[in-house]
Amino acid sequence: MNLDPTATPAQRADLDAVRLDFPGYWIEVEPMPGRRRYIARRIQPGPGPHTLITSDLAELRAQLDPAQQPTASPGQDAIHG
């Protein structure tokens, strides 16, 4: 688990909350000049993405949460709509 020395206590708490909410993923932060990059890797077999990379922790949470994923209409696939 990478620690970001520039993260605020609130940012660390948000990251800890995401980690607790998604125990099937190894979630780490990679500090970049002027920003952070969050990386989630699935550690258990099952549905969901294998790896996600984003600079937005809210986006990471939304992508990992199946309840927030759009569903396809009948006759449409989720990728091409």
mmCIF file of N, CA and C in Angstrom:
data_model
loop_
_atom_site.group_PDB
_atom_site.id
_atom_site.type_symbol
_atom_site.label_atom_id
_atom_site.label_comp_id
_atom_site.label_asym_id
_atom_site.label_seq_id
_atom_site.Cartn_x
_atom_site.Cartn_y
_atom_site.Cartn_z
ATOM 1 N N MET A 1 0.849 -1.170 0.000
ATOM 2 C CA MET A 1 0.000 0.000 0.000
ATOM 3 C C MET A 1 0.895 1.233 0.000
ATOM 4 N N ASN A 2 0.818 2.035 -1.030
ATOM 5 C CA ASN A 2 1.633 3.231 -1.116
ATOM 6 C C ASN A 2 1.032 4.332 -0.257
ATOM 7 N N LEU A 3 1.892 5.067 0.414
ATOM 8 C CA LEU A 3 1.445 6.205 1.194
ATOM 9 C C LEU A 3 1.863 7.473 0.473
ATOM 10 N N ASP A 4 0.953 8.405 0.414
ATOM 11 C CA ASP A 4 1.222 9.680 -0.244
ATOM 12 C C ASP A 4 1.515 10.707 0.843
ATOM 13 N N PRO A 5 2.768 11.122 0.992
ATOM 14 C CA PRO A 5 3.106 12.062 2.063
ATOM 15 C C PRO A 5 2.466 13.438 1.889
ATOM 16 N N THR A 6 1.971 13.737 0.689
ATOM 17 C CA THR A 6 1.347 15.046 0.474
ATOM 18 C C THR A 6 -0.163 15.022 0.709
ATOM 19 N N ALA A 7 -0.724 13.845 0.979
ATOM 20 C CA ALA A 7 -2.171 13.735 1.186
ATOM 21 C C ALA A 7 -2.576 14.362 2.519
ATOM 22 N N THR A 8 -3.713 15.007 2.497
ATOM 23 C CA THR A 8 -4.267 15.579 3.727
ATOM 24 C C THR A 8 -4.918 14.464 4.541
ATOM 25 N N PRO A 9 -5.177 14.695 5.827
ATOM 26 C CA PRO A 9 -5.893 13.685 6.615
ATOM 27 C C PRO A 9 -7.248 13.322 6.003
ATOM 28 N N ALA A 10 -7.946 14.288 5.427
ATOM 29 C CA ALA A 10 -9.247 14.008 4.801
ATOM 30 C C ALA A 10 -9.070 13.113 3.572
ATOM 31 N N GLN A 11 -8.043 13.367 2.775
ATOM 32 C CA GLN A 11 -7.779 12.530 1.595
ATOM 33 C C GLN A 11 -7.418 11.109 2.011
ATOM 34 N N ARG A 12 -6.636 10.981 3.078
ATOM 35 C CA ARG A 12 -6.284 9.646 3.575
ATOM 36 C C ARG A 12 -7.521 8.919 4.083
ATOM 37 N N ALA A 13 -8.397 9.650 4.778
ATOM 38 C CA ALA A 13 -9.638 9.046 5.288
ATOM 39 C C ALA A 13 -10.535 8.596 4.141
ATOM 40 N N ASP A 14 -10.632 9.414 3.083
ATOM 41 C CA ASP A 14 -11.435 9.034 1.918
ATOM 42 C C ASP A 14 -10.883 7.770 1.271
ATOM 43 N N LEU A 15 -9.585 7.693 1.123
ATOM 44 C CA LEU A 15 -8.959 6.517 0.534
ATOM 45 C C LEU A 15 -9.181 5.286 1.412
ATOM 46 N N ASP A 16 -9.046 5.445 2.722
ATOM 47 C CA ASP A 16 -9.292 4.327 3.632
ATOM 48 C C ASP A 16 -10.734 3.841 3.521
ATOM 49 N N ALA A 17 -11.681 4.766 3.363
ATOM 50 C CA ALA A 17 -13.094 4.392 3.229
ATOM 51 C C ALA A 17 -13.332 3.594 1.954
ATOM 52 N N VAL A 18 -12.718 4.016 0.857
ATOM 53 C CA VAL A 18 -12.870 3.277 -0.406
ATOM 54 C C VAL A 18 -12.266 1.887 -0.255
ATOM 55 N N ARG A 19 -11.135 1.788 0.389
ATOM 56 C CA ARG A 19 -10.510 0.484 0.593
ATOM 57 C C ARG A 19 -11.411 -0.443 1.417
ATOM 58 N N LEU A 20 -12.045 0.110 2.435
ATOM 59 C CA LEU A 20 -12.957 -0.698 3.260
ATOM 60 C C LEU A 20 -14.198 -1.111 2.480
ATOM 61 N N ASP A 21 -14.693 -0.236 1.624
ATOM 62 C CA ASP A 21 -15.906 -0.524 0.855
ATOM 63 C C ASP A 21 -15.675 -1.545 -0.261
ATOM 64 N N PHE A 22 -14.442 -1.696 -0.714
ATOM 65 C CA PHE A 22 -14.139 -2.596 -1.824
ATOM 66 C C PHE A 22 -12.974 -3.513 -1.450
ATOM 67 N N PRO A 23 -13.225 -4.462 -0.541
ATOM 68 C CA PRO A 23 -12.135 -5.329 -0.071
ATOM 69 C C PRO A 23 -11.613 -6.291 -1.133
ATOM 70 N N GLY A 24 -12.308 -6.439 -2.231
ATOM 71 C CA GLY A 24 -11.852 -7.314 -3.306
ATOM 72 C C GLY A 24 -10.820 -6.662 -4.209
ATOM 73 N N TYR A 25 -10.434 -5.433 -3.877
ATOM 74 C CA TYR A 25 -9.470 -4.691 -4.693
ATOM 75 C C TYR A 25 -8.304 -4.213 -3.840
ATOM 76 N N TRP A 26 -7.128 -4.248 -4.425
ATOM 77 C CA TRP A 26 -5.942 -3.641 -3.846
ATOM 78 C C TRP A 26 -5.927 -2.222 -4.403
ATOM 79 N N ILE A 27 -6.085 -1.232 -3.539
ATOM 80 C CA ILE A 27 -6.177 0.161 -3.986
ATOM 81 C C ILE A 27 -4.985 0.918 -3.425
ATOM 82 N N GLU A 28 -4.261 1.537 -4.335
ATOM 83 C CA GLU A 28 -3.087 2.307 -3.923
ATOM 84 C C GLU A 28 -3.103 3.665 -4.604
ATOM 85 N N VAL A 29 -2.271 4.538 -4.091
ATOM 86 C CA VAL A 29 -2.164 5.871 -4.674
ATOM 87 C C VAL A 29 -0.728 6.068 -5.135
ATOM 88 N N GLU A 30 -0.613 6.659 -6.302
ATOM 89 C CA GLU A 30 0.698 6.956 -6.873
ATOM 90 C C GLU A 30 0.797 8.475 -6.996
ATOM 91 N N PRO A 31 1.606 9.102 -6.154
ATOM 92 C CA PRO A 31 1.756 10.562 -6.268
ATOM 93 C C PRO A 31 2.437 10.928 -7.581
ATOM 94 N N MET A 32 1.885 11.906 -8.232
ATOM 95 C CA MET A 32 2.440 12.432 -9.473
ATOM 96 C C MET A 32 2.672 13.925 -9.236
ATOM 97 N N PRO A 33 3.551 14.559 -9.979
ATOM 98 C CA PRO A 33 3.736 15.999 -9.798
ATOM 99 C C PRO A 33 2.411 16.748 -10.000
ATOM 100 N N GLY A 34 1.923 17.353 -8.939
ATOM 101 C CA GLY A 34 0.707 18.161 -9.011
ATOM 102 C C GLY A 34 -0.601 17.398 -8.952
ATOM 103 N N ARG A 35 -0.563 16.074 -8.820
ATOM 104 C CA ARG A 35 -1.803 15.287 -8.746
ATOM 105 C C ARG A 35 -1.517 13.903 -8.178
ATOM 106 N N ARG A 36 -2.574 13.124 -8.015
ATOM 107 C CA ARG A 36 -2.459 11.741 -7.570
ATOM 108 C C ARG A 36 -3.087 10.841 -8.616
ATOM 109 N N ARG A 37 -2.630 9.631 -8.644
ATOM 110 C CA ARG A 37 -3.255 8.632 -9.510
ATOM 111 C C ARG A 37 -3.625 7.451 -8.615
ATOM 112 N N TYR A 38 -4.908 7.097 -8.632
ATOM 113 C CA TYR A 38 -5.406 5.976 -7.849
ATOM 114 C C TYR A 38 -5.468 4.749 -8.752
ATOM 115 N N ILE A 39 -4.978 3.637 -8.232
ATOM 116 C CA ILE A 39 -4.936 2.402 -8.992
ATOM 117 C C ILE A 39 -5.639 1.319 -8.178
ATOM 118 N N ALA A 40 -6.642 0.703 -8.771
ATOM 119 C CA ALA A 40 -7.372 -0.393 -8.122
ATOM 120 C C ALA A 40 -7.164 -1.649 -8.953
ATOM 121 N N ARG A 41 -6.742 -2.716 -8.288
ATOM 122 C CA ARG A 41 -6.538 -4.008 -8.954
ATOM 123 C C ARG A 41 -7.364 -5.060 -8.233
ATOM 124 N N ARG A 42 -8.150 -5.799 -8.993
ATOM 125 C CA ARG A 42 -8.974 -6.850 -8.393
ATOM 126 C C ARG A 42 -8.068 -7.961 -7.886
ATOM 127 N N ILE A 43 -8.295 -8.391 -6.635
ATOM 128 C CA ILE A 43 -7.468 -9.439 -6.034
ATOM 129 C C ILE A 43 -8.236 -10.734 -5.848
ATOM 130 N N GLN A 44 -9.532 -10.692 -6.115
ATOM 131 C CA GLN A 44 -10.357 -11.885 -5.998
ATOM 132 C C GLN A 44 -11.038 -12.124 -7.339
ATOM 133 N N PRO A 45 -11.254 -13.381 -7.687
ATOM 134 C CA PRO A 45 -11.972 -13.639 -8.936
ATOM 135 C C PRO A 45 -13.416 -13.167 -8.814
ATOM 136 N N GLY A 46 -13.985 -12.797 -9.921
ATOM 137 C CA GLY A 46 -15.381 -12.388 -9.923
ATOM 138 C C GLY A 46 -15.631 -11.266 -10.894
ATOM 139 N N PRO A 47 -16.849 -10.753 -10.840
ATOM 140 C CA PRO A 47 -17.215 -9.688 -11.777
ATOM 141 C C PRO A 47 -16.545 -8.374 -11.412
ATOM 142 N N GLY A 48 -16.529 -7.503 -12.359
ATOM 143 C CA GLY A 48 -15.950 -6.176 -12.142
ATOM 144 C C GLY A 48 -14.653 -6.029 -12.904
ATOM 145 N N PRO A 49 -14.208 -4.812 -13.008
ATOM 146 C CA PRO A 49 -12.973 -4.554 -13.756
ATOM 147 C C PRO A 49 -11.764 -5.169 -13.069
ATOM 148 N N HIS A 50 -10.769 -5.517 -13.847
ATOM 149 C CA HIS A 50 -9.531 -6.049 -13.284
ATOM 150 C C HIS A 50 -8.672 -4.922 -12.729
ATOM 151 N N THR A 51 -8.480 -3.863 -13.504
ATOM 152 C CA THR A 51 -7.631 -2.750 -13.096
ATOM 153 C C THR A 51 -8.280 -1.434 -13.512
ATOM 154 N N LEU A 52 -8.281 -0.490 -12.599
ATOM 155 C CA LEU A 52 -8.759 0.864 -12.889
ATOM 156 C C LEU A 52 -7.686 1.851 -12.481
ATOM 157 N N ILE A 53 -7.501 2.889 -13.296
ATOM 158 C CA ILE A 53 -6.553 3.953 -12.989
ATOM 159 C C ILE A 53 -7.262 5.269 -13.241
ATOM 160 N N THR A 54 -7.270 6.141 -12.231
ATOM 161 C CA THR A 54 -7.913 7.443 -12.368
ATOM 162 C C THR A 54 -7.281 8.417 -11.380
ATOM 163 N N SER A 55 -7.423 9.692 -11.653
ATOM 164 C CA SER A 55 -6.938 10.706 -10.717
ATOM 165 C C SER A 55 -8.066 11.206 -9.819
ATOM 166 N N ASP A 56 -9.257 10.632 -9.962
ATOM 167 C CA ASP A 56 -10.435 11.076 -9.215
ATOM 168 C C ASP A 56 -10.948 9.919 -8.358
ATOM 169 N N LEU A 57 -10.845 10.062 -7.037
ATOM 170 C CA LEU A 57 -11.252 8.998 -6.140
ATOM 171 C C LEU A 57 -12.756 8.737 -6.222
ATOM 172 N N ALA A 58 -13.560 9.767 -6.447
ATOM 173 C CA ALA A 58 -15.011 9.580 -6.603
ATOM 174 C C ALA A 58 -15.309 8.755 -7.856
ATOM 175 N N GLU A 59 -14.568 8.988 -8.920
ATOM 176 C CA GLU A 59 -14.746 8.207 -10.143
ATOM 177 C C GLU A 59 -14.361 6.747 -9.904
ATOM 178 N N LEU A 60 -13.283 6.533 -9.162
ATOM 179 C CA LEU A 60 -12.862 5.178 -8.848
ATOM 180 C C LEU A 60 -13.974 4.458 -8.098
ATOM 181 N N ARG A 61 -14.532 5.109 -7.094
ATOM 182 C CA ARG A 61 -15.623 4.517 -6.319
ATOM 183 C C ARG A 61 -16.812 4.190 -7.232
ATOM 184 N N ALA A 62 -17.180 5.117 -8.095
ATOM 185 C CA ALA A 62 -18.326 4.907 -8.978
ATOM 186 C C ALA A 62 -18.088 3.734 -9.928
ATOM 187 N N GLN A 63 -16.877 3.588 -10.431
ATOM 188 C CA GLN A 63 -16.580 2.502 -11.361
ATOM 189 C C GLN A 63 -16.543 1.142 -10.666
ATOM 190 N N LEU A 64 -16.169 1.123 -9.395
ATOM 191 C CA LEU A 64 -16.107 -0.132 -8.659
ATOM 192 C C LEU A 64 -17.461 -0.564 -8.116
ATOM 193 N N ASP A 65 -18.403 0.364 -7.991
ATOM 194 C CA ASP A 65 -19.712 0.085 -7.412
ATOM 195 C C ASP A 65 -20.683 -0.362 -8.498
ATOM 196 N N PRO A 66 -21.053 -1.658 -8.517
ATOM 197 C CA PRO A 66 -21.945 -2.130 -9.577
ATOM 198 C C PRO A 66 -23.309 -1.452 -9.551
ATOM 199 N N ALA A 67 -23.744 -0.961 -8.422
ATOM 200 C CA ALA A 67 -25.041 -0.280 -8.342
ATOM 201 C C ALA A 67 -25.029 1.042 -9.100
ATOM 202 N N GLN A 68 -23.860 1.597 -9.341
ATOM 203 C CA GLN A 68 -23.762 2.880 -10.032
ATOM 204 C C GLN A 68 -23.495 2.729 -11.519
ATOM 205 N N GLN A 69 -23.358 1.497 -11.986
ATOM 206 C CA GLN A 69 -23.071 1.277 -13.399
ATOM 207 C C GLN A 69 -24.357 1.365 -14.213
ATOM 208 N N PRO A 70 -24.324 2.008 -15.361
ATOM 209 C CA PRO A 70 -25.514 2.059 -16.209
ATOM 210 C C PRO A 70 -25.820 0.669 -16.753
ATOM 211 N N THR A 71 -27.085 0.417 -16.929
ATOM 212 C CA THR A 71 -27.484 -0.853 -17.509
ATOM 213 C C THR A 71 -27.932 -0.621 -18.938
ATOM 214 N N ALA A 72 -27.754 -1.608 -19.759
ATOM 215 C CA ALA A 72 -28.138 -1.499 -21.170
ATOM 216 C C ALA A 72 -29.636 -1.730 -21.309
ATOM 217 N N SER A 73 -30.221 -1.065 -22.261
ATOM 218 C CA SER A 73 -31.613 -1.302 -22.597
ATOM 219 C C SER A 73 -31.716 -2.619 -23.354
ATOM 220 N N PRO A 74 -32.886 -3.247 -23.354
ATOM 221 C CA PRO A 74 -33.014 -4.488 -24.128
ATOM 222 C C PRO A 74 -32.582 -4.271 -25.574
ATOM 223 N N GLY A 75 -31.789 -5.177 -26.089
ATOM 224 C CA GLY A 75 -31.326 -5.073 -27.470
ATOM 225 C C GLY A 75 -30.071 -4.246 -27.631
ATOM 226 N N GLN A 76 -29.538 -3.708 -26.525
ATOM 227 C CA GLN A 76 -28.316 -2.892 -26.605
ATOM 228 C C GLN A 76 -27.265 -3.528 -25.718
ATOM 229 N N ASP A 77 -26.015 -3.377 -26.117
ATOM 230 C CA ASP A 77 -24.973 -3.817 -25.208
ATOM 231 C C ASP A 77 -24.458 -2.611 -24.435
ATOM 232 N N ALA A 78 -23.885 -2.866 -23.277
ATOM 233 C CA ALA A 78 -23.475 -1.785 -22.380
ATOM 234 C C ALA A 78 -22.320 -0.971 -22.945
ATOM 235 N N ILE A 79 -21.528 -1.542 -23.836
ATOM 236 C CA ILE A 79 -20.367 -0.826 -24.351
ATOM 237 C C ILE A 79 -20.762 0.155 -25.449
ATOM 238 N N HIS A 80 -21.574 -0.283 -26.379
ATOM 239 C CA HIS A 80 -21.883 0.548 -27.533
ATOM 240 C C HIS A 80 -23.221 1.260 -27.435
ATOM 241 N N GLY A 81 -24.049 0.898 -26.450
ATOM 242 C CA GLY A 81 -25.329 1.563 -26.224
ATOM 243 C C GLY A 81 -26.191 1.491 -27.403
#
